[in-house]
XYZ file of C-alpha atoms in Angstrom:
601
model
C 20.821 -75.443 104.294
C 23.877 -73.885 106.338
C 23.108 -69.971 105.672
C 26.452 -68.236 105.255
C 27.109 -64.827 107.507
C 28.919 -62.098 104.993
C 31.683 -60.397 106.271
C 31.125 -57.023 106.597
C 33.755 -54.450 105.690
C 34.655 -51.440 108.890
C 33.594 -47.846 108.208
C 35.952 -45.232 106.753
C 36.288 -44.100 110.576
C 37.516 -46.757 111.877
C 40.067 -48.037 109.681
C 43.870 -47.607 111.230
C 45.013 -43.864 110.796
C 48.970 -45.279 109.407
C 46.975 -46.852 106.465
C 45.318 -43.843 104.800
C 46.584 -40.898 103.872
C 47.934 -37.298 105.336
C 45.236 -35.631 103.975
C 45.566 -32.926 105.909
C 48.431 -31.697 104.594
C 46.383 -30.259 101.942
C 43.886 -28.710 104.476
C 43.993 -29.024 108.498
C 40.441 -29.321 108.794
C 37.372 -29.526 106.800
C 36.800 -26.337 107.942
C 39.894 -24.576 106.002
C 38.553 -26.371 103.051
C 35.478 -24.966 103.080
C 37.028 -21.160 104.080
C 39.090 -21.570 100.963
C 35.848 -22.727 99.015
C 34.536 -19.548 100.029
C 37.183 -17.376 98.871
C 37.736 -18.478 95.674
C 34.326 -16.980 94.159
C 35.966 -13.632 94.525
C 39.230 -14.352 93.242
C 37.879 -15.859 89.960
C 35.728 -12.984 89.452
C 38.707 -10.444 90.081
C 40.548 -11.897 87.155
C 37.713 -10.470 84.746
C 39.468 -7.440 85.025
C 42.412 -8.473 82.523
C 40.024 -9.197 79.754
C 40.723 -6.768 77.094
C 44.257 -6.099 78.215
C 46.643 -8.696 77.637
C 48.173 -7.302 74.602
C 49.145 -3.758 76.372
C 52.271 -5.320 77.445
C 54.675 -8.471 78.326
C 54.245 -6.908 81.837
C 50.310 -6.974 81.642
C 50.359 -10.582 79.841
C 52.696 -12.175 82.965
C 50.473 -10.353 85.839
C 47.609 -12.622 84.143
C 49.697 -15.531 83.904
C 50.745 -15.252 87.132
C 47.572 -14.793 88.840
C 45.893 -17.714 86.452
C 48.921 -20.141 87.637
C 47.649 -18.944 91.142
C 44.465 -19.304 91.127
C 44.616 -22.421 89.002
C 47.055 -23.853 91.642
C 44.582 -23.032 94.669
C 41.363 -24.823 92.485
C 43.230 -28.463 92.256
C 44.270 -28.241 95.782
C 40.377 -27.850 96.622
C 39.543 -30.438 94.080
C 42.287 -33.007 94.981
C 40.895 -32.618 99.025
C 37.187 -33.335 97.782
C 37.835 -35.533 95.416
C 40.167 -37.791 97.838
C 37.374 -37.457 100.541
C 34.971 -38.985 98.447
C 37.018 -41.159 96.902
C 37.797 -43.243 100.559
C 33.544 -43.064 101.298
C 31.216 -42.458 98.008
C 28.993 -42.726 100.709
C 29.458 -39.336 102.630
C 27.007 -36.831 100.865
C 29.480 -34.128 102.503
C 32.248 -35.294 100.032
C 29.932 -35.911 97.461
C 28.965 -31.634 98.138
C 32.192 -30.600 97.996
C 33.244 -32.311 94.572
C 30.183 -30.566 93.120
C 31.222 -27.357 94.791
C 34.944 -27.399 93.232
C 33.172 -28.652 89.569
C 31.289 -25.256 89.861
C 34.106 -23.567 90.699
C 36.041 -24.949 88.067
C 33.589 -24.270 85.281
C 33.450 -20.514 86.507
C 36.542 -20.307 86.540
C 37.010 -21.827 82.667
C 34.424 -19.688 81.768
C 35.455 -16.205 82.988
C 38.760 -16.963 81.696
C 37.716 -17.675 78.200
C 38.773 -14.942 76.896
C 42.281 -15.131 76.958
C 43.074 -17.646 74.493
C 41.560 -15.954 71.623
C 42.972 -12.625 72.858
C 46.229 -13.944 72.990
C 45.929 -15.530 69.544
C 44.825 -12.078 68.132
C 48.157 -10.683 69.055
C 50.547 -10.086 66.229
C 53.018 -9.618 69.045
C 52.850 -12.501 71.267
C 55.338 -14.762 69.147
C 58.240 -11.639 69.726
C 57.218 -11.852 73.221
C 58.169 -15.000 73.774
C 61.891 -14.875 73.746
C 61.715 -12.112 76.651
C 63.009 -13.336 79.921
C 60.208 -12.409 82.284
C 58.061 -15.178 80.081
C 60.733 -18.097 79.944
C 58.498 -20.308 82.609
C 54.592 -19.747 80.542
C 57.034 -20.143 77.119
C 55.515 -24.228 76.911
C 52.231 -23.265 77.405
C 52.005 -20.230 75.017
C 53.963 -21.780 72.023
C 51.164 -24.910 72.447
C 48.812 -22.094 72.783
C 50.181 -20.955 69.553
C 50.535 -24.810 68.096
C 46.463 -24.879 68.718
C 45.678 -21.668 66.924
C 43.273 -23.428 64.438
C 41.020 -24.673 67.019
C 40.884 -21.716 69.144
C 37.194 -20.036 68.399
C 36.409 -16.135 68.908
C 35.759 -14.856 72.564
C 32.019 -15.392 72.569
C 32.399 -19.112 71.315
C 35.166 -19.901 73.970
C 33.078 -18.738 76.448
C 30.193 -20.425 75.688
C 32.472 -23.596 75.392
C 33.913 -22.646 78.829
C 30.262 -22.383 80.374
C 29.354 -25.699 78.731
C 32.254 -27.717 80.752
C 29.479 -28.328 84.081
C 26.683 -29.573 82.570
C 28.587 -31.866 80.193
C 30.436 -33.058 83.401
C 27.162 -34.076 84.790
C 27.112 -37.800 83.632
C 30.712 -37.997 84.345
C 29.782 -37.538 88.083
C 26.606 -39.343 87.975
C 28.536 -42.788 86.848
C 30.324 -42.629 89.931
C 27.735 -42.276 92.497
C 25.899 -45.274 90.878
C 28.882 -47.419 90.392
C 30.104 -46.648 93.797
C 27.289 -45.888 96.270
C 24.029 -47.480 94.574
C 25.297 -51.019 92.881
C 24.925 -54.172 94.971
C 27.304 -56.836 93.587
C 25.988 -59.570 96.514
C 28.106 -61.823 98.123
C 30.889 -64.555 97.415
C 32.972 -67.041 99.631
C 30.667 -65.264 102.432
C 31.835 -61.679 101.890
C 29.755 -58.464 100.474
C 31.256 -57.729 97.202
C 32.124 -54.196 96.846
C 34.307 -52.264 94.495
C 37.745 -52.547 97.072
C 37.679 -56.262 97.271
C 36.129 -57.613 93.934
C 39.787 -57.736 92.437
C 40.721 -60.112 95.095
C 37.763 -61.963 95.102
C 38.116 -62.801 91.175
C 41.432 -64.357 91.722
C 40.142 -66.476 95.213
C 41.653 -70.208 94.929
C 38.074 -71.163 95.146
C 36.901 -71.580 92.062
C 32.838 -70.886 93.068
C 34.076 -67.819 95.071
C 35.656 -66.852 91.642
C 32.512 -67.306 90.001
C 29.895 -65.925 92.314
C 32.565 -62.625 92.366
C 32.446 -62.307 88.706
C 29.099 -63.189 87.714
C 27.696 -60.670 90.885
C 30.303 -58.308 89.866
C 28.445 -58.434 85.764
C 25.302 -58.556 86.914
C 24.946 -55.312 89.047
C 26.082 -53.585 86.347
C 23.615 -55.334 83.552
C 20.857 -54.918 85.619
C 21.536 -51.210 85.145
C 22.729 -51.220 81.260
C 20.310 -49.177 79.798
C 21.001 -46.195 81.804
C 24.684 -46.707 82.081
C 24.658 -46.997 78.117
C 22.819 -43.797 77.588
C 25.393 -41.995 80.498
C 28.365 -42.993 78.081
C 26.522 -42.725 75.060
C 25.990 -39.003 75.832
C 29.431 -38.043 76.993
C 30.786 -39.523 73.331
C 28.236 -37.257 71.781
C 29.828 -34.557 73.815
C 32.913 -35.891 72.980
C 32.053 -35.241 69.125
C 30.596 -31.949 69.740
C 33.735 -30.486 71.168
C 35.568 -31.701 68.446
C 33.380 -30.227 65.612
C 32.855 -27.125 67.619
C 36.669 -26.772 67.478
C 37.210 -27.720 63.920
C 39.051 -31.307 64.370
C 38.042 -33.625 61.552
C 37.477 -36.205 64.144
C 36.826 -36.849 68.070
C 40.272 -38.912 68.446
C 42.427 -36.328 66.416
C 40.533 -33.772 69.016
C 41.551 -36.166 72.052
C 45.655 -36.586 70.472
C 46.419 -33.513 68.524
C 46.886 -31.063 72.234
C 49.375 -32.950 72.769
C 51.085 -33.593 69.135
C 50.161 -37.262 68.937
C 49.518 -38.861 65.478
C 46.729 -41.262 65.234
C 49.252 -43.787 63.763
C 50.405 -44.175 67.226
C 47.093 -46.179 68.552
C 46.080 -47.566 65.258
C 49.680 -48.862 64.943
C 49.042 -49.861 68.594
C 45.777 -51.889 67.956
C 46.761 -53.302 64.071
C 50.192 -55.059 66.500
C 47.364 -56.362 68.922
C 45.388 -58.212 66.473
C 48.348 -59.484 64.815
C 49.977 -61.023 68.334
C 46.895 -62.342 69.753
C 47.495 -66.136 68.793
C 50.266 -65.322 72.084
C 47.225 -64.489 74.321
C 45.403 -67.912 72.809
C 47.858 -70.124 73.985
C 48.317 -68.441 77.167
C 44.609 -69.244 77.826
C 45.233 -72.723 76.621
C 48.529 -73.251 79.285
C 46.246 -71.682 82.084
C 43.516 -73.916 81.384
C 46.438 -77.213 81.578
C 48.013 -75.491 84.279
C 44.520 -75.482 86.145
C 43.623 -78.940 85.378
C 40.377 -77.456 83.795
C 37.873 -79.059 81.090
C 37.472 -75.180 79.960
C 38.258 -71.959 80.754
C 35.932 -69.879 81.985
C 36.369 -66.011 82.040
C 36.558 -66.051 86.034
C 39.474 -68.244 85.614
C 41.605 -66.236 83.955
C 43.062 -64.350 87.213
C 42.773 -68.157 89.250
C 46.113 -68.514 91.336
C 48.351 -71.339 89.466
C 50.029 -72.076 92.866
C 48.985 -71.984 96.162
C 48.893 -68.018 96.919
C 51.223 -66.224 99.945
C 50.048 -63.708 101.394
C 52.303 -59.998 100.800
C 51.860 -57.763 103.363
C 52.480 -53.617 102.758
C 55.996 -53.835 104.603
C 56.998 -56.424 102.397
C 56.209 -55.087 99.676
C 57.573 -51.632 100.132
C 60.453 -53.687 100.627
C 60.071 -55.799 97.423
C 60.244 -52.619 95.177
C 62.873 -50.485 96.789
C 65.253 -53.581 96.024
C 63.877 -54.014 92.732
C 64.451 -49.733 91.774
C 67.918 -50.038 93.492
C 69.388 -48.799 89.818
C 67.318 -45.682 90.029
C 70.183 -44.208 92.702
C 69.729 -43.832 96.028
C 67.994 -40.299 96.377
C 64.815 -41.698 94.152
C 65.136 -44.890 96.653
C 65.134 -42.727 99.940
C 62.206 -40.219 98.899
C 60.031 -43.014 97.497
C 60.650 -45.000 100.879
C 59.443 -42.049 102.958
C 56.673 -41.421 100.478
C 55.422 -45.402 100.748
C 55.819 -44.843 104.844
C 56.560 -41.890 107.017
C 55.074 -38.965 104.734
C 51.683 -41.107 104.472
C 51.092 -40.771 100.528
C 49.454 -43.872 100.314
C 45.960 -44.278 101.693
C 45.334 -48.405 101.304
C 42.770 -49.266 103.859
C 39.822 -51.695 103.151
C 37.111 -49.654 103.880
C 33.125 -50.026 103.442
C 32.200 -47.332 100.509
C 35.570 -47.193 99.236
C 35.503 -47.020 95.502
C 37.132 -48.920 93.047
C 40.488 -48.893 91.446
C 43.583 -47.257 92.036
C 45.225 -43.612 91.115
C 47.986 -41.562 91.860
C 46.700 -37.628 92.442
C 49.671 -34.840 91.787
C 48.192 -32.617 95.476
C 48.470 -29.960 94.195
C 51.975 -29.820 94.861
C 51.517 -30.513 98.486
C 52.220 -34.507 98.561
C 51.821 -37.199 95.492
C 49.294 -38.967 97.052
C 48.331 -43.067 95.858
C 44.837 -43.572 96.211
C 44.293 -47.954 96.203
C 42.561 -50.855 98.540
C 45.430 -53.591 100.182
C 44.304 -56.879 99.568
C 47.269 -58.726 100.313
C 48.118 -59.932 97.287
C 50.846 -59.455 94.639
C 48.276 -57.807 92.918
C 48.462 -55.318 95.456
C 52.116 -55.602 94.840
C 52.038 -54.444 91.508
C 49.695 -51.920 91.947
C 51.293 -50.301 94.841
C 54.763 -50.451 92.138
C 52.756 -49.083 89.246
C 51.244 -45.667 91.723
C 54.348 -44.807 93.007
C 55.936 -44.798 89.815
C 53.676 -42.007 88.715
C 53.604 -40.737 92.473
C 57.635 -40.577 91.745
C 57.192 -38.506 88.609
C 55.038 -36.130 89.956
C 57.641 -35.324 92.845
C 60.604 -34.802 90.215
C 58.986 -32.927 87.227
C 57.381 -30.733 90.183
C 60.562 -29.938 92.122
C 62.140 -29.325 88.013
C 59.206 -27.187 86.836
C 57.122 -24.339 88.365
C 52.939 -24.699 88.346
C 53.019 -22.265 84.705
C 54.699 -25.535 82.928
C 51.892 -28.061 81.928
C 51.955 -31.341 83.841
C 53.185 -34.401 82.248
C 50.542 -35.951 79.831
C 48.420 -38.886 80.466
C 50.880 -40.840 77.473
C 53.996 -39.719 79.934
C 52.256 -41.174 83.020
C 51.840 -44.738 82.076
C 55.417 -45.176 81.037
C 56.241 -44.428 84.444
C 54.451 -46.248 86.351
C 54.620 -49.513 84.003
C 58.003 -48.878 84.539
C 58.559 -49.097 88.510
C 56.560 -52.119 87.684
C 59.031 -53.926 84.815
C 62.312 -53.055 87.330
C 61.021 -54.214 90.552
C 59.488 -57.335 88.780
C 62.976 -58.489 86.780
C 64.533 -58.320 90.180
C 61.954 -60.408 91.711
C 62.390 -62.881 88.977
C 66.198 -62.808 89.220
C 66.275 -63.771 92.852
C 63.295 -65.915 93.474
C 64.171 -68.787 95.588
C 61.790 -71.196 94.504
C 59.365 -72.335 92.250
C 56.461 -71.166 93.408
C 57.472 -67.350 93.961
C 58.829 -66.995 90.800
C 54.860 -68.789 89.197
C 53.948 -66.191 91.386
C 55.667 -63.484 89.821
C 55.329 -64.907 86.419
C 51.580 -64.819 87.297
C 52.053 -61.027 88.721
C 53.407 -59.915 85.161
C 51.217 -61.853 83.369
C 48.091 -60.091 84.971
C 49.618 -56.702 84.465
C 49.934 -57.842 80.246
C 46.342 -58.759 80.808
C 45.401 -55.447 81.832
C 47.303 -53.428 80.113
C 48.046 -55.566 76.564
C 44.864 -57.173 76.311
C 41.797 -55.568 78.544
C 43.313 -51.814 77.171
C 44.020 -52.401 73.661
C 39.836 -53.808 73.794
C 38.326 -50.803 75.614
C 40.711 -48.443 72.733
C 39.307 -50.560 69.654
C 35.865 -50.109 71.557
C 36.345 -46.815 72.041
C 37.509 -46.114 68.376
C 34.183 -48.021 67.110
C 31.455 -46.220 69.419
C 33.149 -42.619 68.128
C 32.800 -43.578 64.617
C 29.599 -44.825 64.852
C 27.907 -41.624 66.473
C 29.929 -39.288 64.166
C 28.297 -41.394 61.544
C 24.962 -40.494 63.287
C 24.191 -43.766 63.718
C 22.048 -45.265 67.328
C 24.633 -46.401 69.984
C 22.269 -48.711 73.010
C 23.008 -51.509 75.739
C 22.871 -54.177 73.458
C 25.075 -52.401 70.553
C 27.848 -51.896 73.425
C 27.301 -55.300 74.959
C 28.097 -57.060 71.516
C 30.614 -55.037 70.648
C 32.549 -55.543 73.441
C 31.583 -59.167 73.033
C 33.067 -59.484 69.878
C 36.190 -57.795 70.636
C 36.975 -60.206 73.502
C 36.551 -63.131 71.810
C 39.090 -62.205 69.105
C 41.716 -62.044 71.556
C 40.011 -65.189 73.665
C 40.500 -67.569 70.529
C 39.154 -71.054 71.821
C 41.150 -70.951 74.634
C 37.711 -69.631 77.073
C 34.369 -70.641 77.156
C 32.386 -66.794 77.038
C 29.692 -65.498 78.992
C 28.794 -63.629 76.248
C 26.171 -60.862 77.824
C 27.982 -61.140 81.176
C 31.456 -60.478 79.281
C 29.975 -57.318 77.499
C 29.165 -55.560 80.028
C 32.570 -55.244 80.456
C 32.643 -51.559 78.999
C 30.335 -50.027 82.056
C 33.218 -51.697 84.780
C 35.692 -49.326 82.943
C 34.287 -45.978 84.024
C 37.468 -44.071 84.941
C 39.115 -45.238 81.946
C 36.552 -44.629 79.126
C 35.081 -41.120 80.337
C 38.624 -39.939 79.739
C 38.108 -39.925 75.920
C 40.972 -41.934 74.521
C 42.747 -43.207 77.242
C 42.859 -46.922 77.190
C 45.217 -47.351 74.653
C 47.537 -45.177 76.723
C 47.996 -48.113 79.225
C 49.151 -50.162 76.175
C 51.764 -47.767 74.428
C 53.011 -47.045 78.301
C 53.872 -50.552 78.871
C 55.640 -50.715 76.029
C 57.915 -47.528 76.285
C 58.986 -49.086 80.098
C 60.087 -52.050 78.694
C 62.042 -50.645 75.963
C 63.664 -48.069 78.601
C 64.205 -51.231 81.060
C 65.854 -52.694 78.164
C 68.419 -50.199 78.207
C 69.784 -50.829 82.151
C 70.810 -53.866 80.514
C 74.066 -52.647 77.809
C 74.509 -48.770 80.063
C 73.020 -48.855 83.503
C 74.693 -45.560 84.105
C 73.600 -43.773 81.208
C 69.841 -45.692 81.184
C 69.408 -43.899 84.912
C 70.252 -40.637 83.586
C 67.963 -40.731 80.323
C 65.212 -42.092 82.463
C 65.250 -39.760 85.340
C 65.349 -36.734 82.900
C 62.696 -38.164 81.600
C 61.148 -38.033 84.598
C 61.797 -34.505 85.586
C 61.146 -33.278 82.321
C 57.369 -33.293 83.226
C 55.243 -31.815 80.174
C 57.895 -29.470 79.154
C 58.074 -31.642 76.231
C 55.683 -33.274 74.095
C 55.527 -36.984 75.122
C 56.603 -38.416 71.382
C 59.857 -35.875 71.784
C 60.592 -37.024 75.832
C 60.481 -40.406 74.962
C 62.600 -39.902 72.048
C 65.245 -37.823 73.930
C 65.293 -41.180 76.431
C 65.811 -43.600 73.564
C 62.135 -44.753 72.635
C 60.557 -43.713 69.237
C 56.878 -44.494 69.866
C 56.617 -43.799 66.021
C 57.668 -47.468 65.653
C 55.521 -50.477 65.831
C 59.311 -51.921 67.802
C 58.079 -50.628 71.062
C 55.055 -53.044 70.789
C 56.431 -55.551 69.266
C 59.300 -55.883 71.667
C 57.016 -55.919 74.520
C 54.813 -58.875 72.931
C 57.903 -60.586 72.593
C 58.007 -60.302 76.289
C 55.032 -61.208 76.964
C 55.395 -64.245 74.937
C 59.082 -65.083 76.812
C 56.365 -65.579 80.351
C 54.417 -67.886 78.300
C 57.105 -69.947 77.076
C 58.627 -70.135 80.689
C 55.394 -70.944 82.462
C 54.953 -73.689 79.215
C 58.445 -75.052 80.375
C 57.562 -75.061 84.373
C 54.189 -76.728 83.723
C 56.007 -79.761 81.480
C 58.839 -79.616 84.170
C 55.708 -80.556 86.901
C 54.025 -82.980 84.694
C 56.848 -84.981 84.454
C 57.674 -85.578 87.850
């Protein structure tokens, strides 16, 4: 027997300096970074001093606002620098130290401050005070201050609540390390398996490279349930606490009610899913024709229908400044230099490189796109999807000073399933053959996948394990394995064969997504407020631009229900989501027609 040689992947240093990213625009050196490090003890102990004396005057209030938006600015720049570090190597133990550093810092930081929200809230005043001039720019955050009264606890509560932030970060940090740094997925087609390539990997033509990638990919992670089950286990516990400690009736009214979201919205979201899931069922069974397949097996859901091209970055880049040409050409010319010259995007293949794919705000420095280029239109559509939230950060920043909130998580993924939606429809529209436009069919159909079938799971999931352990009831490896389970084959039908201990574990691969209490469904509604908004190019191009881009720069200066609104979306309304699955279900019917077209020739 022929032994097989794994490719190995090239170390963080070695990788080509024009494929990661200007990093050192945030600091020059590691040095700086750790010089700033140092300072910032004494600067978060120096704002002590205003405790007690908000309330003397609007002058006293907007020194502390001031110095908070300072010092609050200066703490994500150090975070965004270690976090990025270890990000690109969860092997460097220096990167690892200086995340733990800035989660100190940050948790001083919440602490010492913790008693200005009561304070403020104790001030019969503060409402009057928010009409004066010298306040316009902190007006959004006090009047949601104000909004949040009910939950807002005395000083001594607040700061124990502060102090508590740390330690309940702890297995938030720890799920990281093992996912990244101690989980060894083997090998497929001869190559290690590690969390930058496994995506590319699962979608190989070969269908055994598919299979040794997915079943590798499970089984690292099974092999460690128990202990990933009691990490997540414990930060929904924490999850609960925080919402009982601040008097919600529930974690996910908690998780939406900051930013003035009614549960409706995601179990409006999830009651559409169920109903629509006879689409995803026939997609499986087209797939499985398309493939020539007896069944469908779960690592044959991202198999390439056609023979795949390769997409390099450059063409890319290229693919989705033609496709945003409607944004206008300043959006077009600042993304461009973004994607190239200014270095936002750090896509090297790299040994230790984590998994995924995020776009971090830099502290107002640069947008920068953290992802791994596997040169596929996967890669494609994920380099789309960053820069449209790497695009939103640029515009609400250069609208808004740091003392207005950042766009919401529920803003972000409109964005960035928008860039997506545009620069796909023009790919579609001027596809010169068959194959490409499979291939972008295929593209769209794995970006539904995620984001109207994998997301809508992990938020019914999610939903289930919360009510359980408010209920008081055990939560384990094998609860969350058949959960997820179950909620898979619902939208599976009979169209694929399960794995079905292999396909639960699908909750631990989802890290990023489910320590983020209620996030998931996020991906879902996003998707479908882009495609309603794309809709709109259609009947007013000129008018669609302008509601979208004030969208865009309206950052969180509005609640994301009333932004969306203002561009022409109510998110109240099941439409959003139904539209979309009617999308969704236009691909199917179009790949249904191009497989009978090939069948009969």
């Amino acid at each position: 027997m022929t032994i097989q040689s794994v490719k190995a992947l090239p170390a963080r240093a070695d990788v080509p300096r024009e494929e990661t990213w200007d990093i050192e625009a945030l600091y020059a050196t590691p040095d700086a970074w750790q010089a700033e490090a140092d300072a910032l003890p004494a600067a978060i102990q120096a704002m002590s001093a205003y405790a007690g004396t908000l309330g003397q005057s609007p002058e006293r209030l907007l020194a502390y606002l001031t110095a908070a938006d300072d010092l609050e600015l200066r703490l994500t720049r150090l975070m965004s620098y270690a976090s990025m570090s270890a990000s690109v190597d969860g092997r460097d133990p220096v990167a690892a130290a200086r995340r733990d550093v800035t989660s100190g810092l940050l948790a001083e930081y919440g602490s010492l401050t913790a008693f200005a929200r009561p304070e403020l809230l104790a001030l019969d005043s503060l409402e009057g005070w928010l009409e004066r001039p010298e306040l316009k720019d902190h007006r959004v955050r006090l009047s949601r201050l104000i909004r949040n009264r009910p939950h807002v606890r005395s000083p001594e509560v607040e700061e124990l609540l502060g102090a508590v932030q740390a330690p309940f970060a702890s297995e938030r940090g720890i799920h990281p390390a093992l996912a990244n740094m101690d989980l060894q997925f083997g090998s497929a087609g001869g190559e290690k398996i590690t969390q930058g390539n496994v995506e590319r990997l699962t979608t190989d033509p070969d269908r055994e490279v598919r299979r040794a990638a997915w079943e590798g990919y499970a089984d690292a992670h099974l092999a460690l349930k128990h202990s990933q089950a009691a990490m997540y286990a414990t930060n929904v516990r924490q999850g609960v606490f925080m919402a009982r400690a601040r008097r919600y009736p529930d974690a996910i009214t908690a998780s939406l009610a900051p930013d003035n979201i009614p549960v409706g919205v995601v179990t409006t979201l999830l009651d559409t899913y169920r109903a629509h899931t006879p689409i995803w069922h026939r997609y499986w069974r087209v797939r499985r024709e398309w493939l020539g397949l007896p069944e469908l097996r779960e690592y044959d859901v991202k198999a390439p229908l056609v023979g795949t091209r390769p997409v390099s970055y450059a063409q890319a880049v290229e693919w989705i400044q033609d496709g945003l040409q409607p944004l206008g050409e300043e959006y077009i010319q600042e993304m461009r230099k973004g994607l190239t010259s200014d270095r936002w995007v750090d896509y090297a293949a790299n040994d230790g490189k984590r998994q995924g794919a995020y776009s971090n705000g830099g502290g107002r420095v640069k947008p920068y796109i953290f992802m791994t280029w596997n040169g596929t239109m996967s890669s494609y559509s994920t380099l789309a999807h960053e820069i449209g939230h790497s695009m939103h950060s640029l515009l609400s920043q250069r609208e808004h000073p740091h003392s207005v909130p950042r766009y919401t998580l529920f803003h972000a993924e409109v964005a960035s399933n928008f860039n997506q939606a545009m620069s796909r429809a023009n790919l579609l529209r001027r596809a010169g053959d068959t194959d490409l436009e499979i291939q972008v069919i295929e593209e769209a159909l794995g970006n539904f996948h995620r984001y109207f079938f994998i997301m809508p799971t992990l938020a019914a999931f999610e939903m289930e394990v919360y009510e359980r352990v408010q209920a008081g009831r055990p939560v384990s490896a094998p609860d969350l394995i058949a959960l997820t389970a179950d909620l898979l084959a619902q939208g599976y039908g009979d169209g694929v064969q399960m794995d079905r201990e292999r396909s639960g574990i699908m909750w631990a691969q989802f890290s990023t997504h489910l320590y983020a209490n209620f996030y998931a469904y996020q991906y879902a509604t996003g998707i479908s407020a882009a495609h309603q908004l794309l809709a709109q190019f259609d009947a007013d191009p000129d008018g669609a631009r302008e509601r979208y881009l004030a969208f865009l720069r309206s950052g969180g200066s509005l609640d994301p229900i009333d932004a969306l609104r203002e561009a022409g979306v109510d998110m109240l309304s099941p439409e959003p989501v139904e539209a979309t699955f009617r999308t969704l279900a236009g691909y199917v019917d179009r790949l249904e027609e191009l497989l009978r077209a090939r069948t009969t020739h």
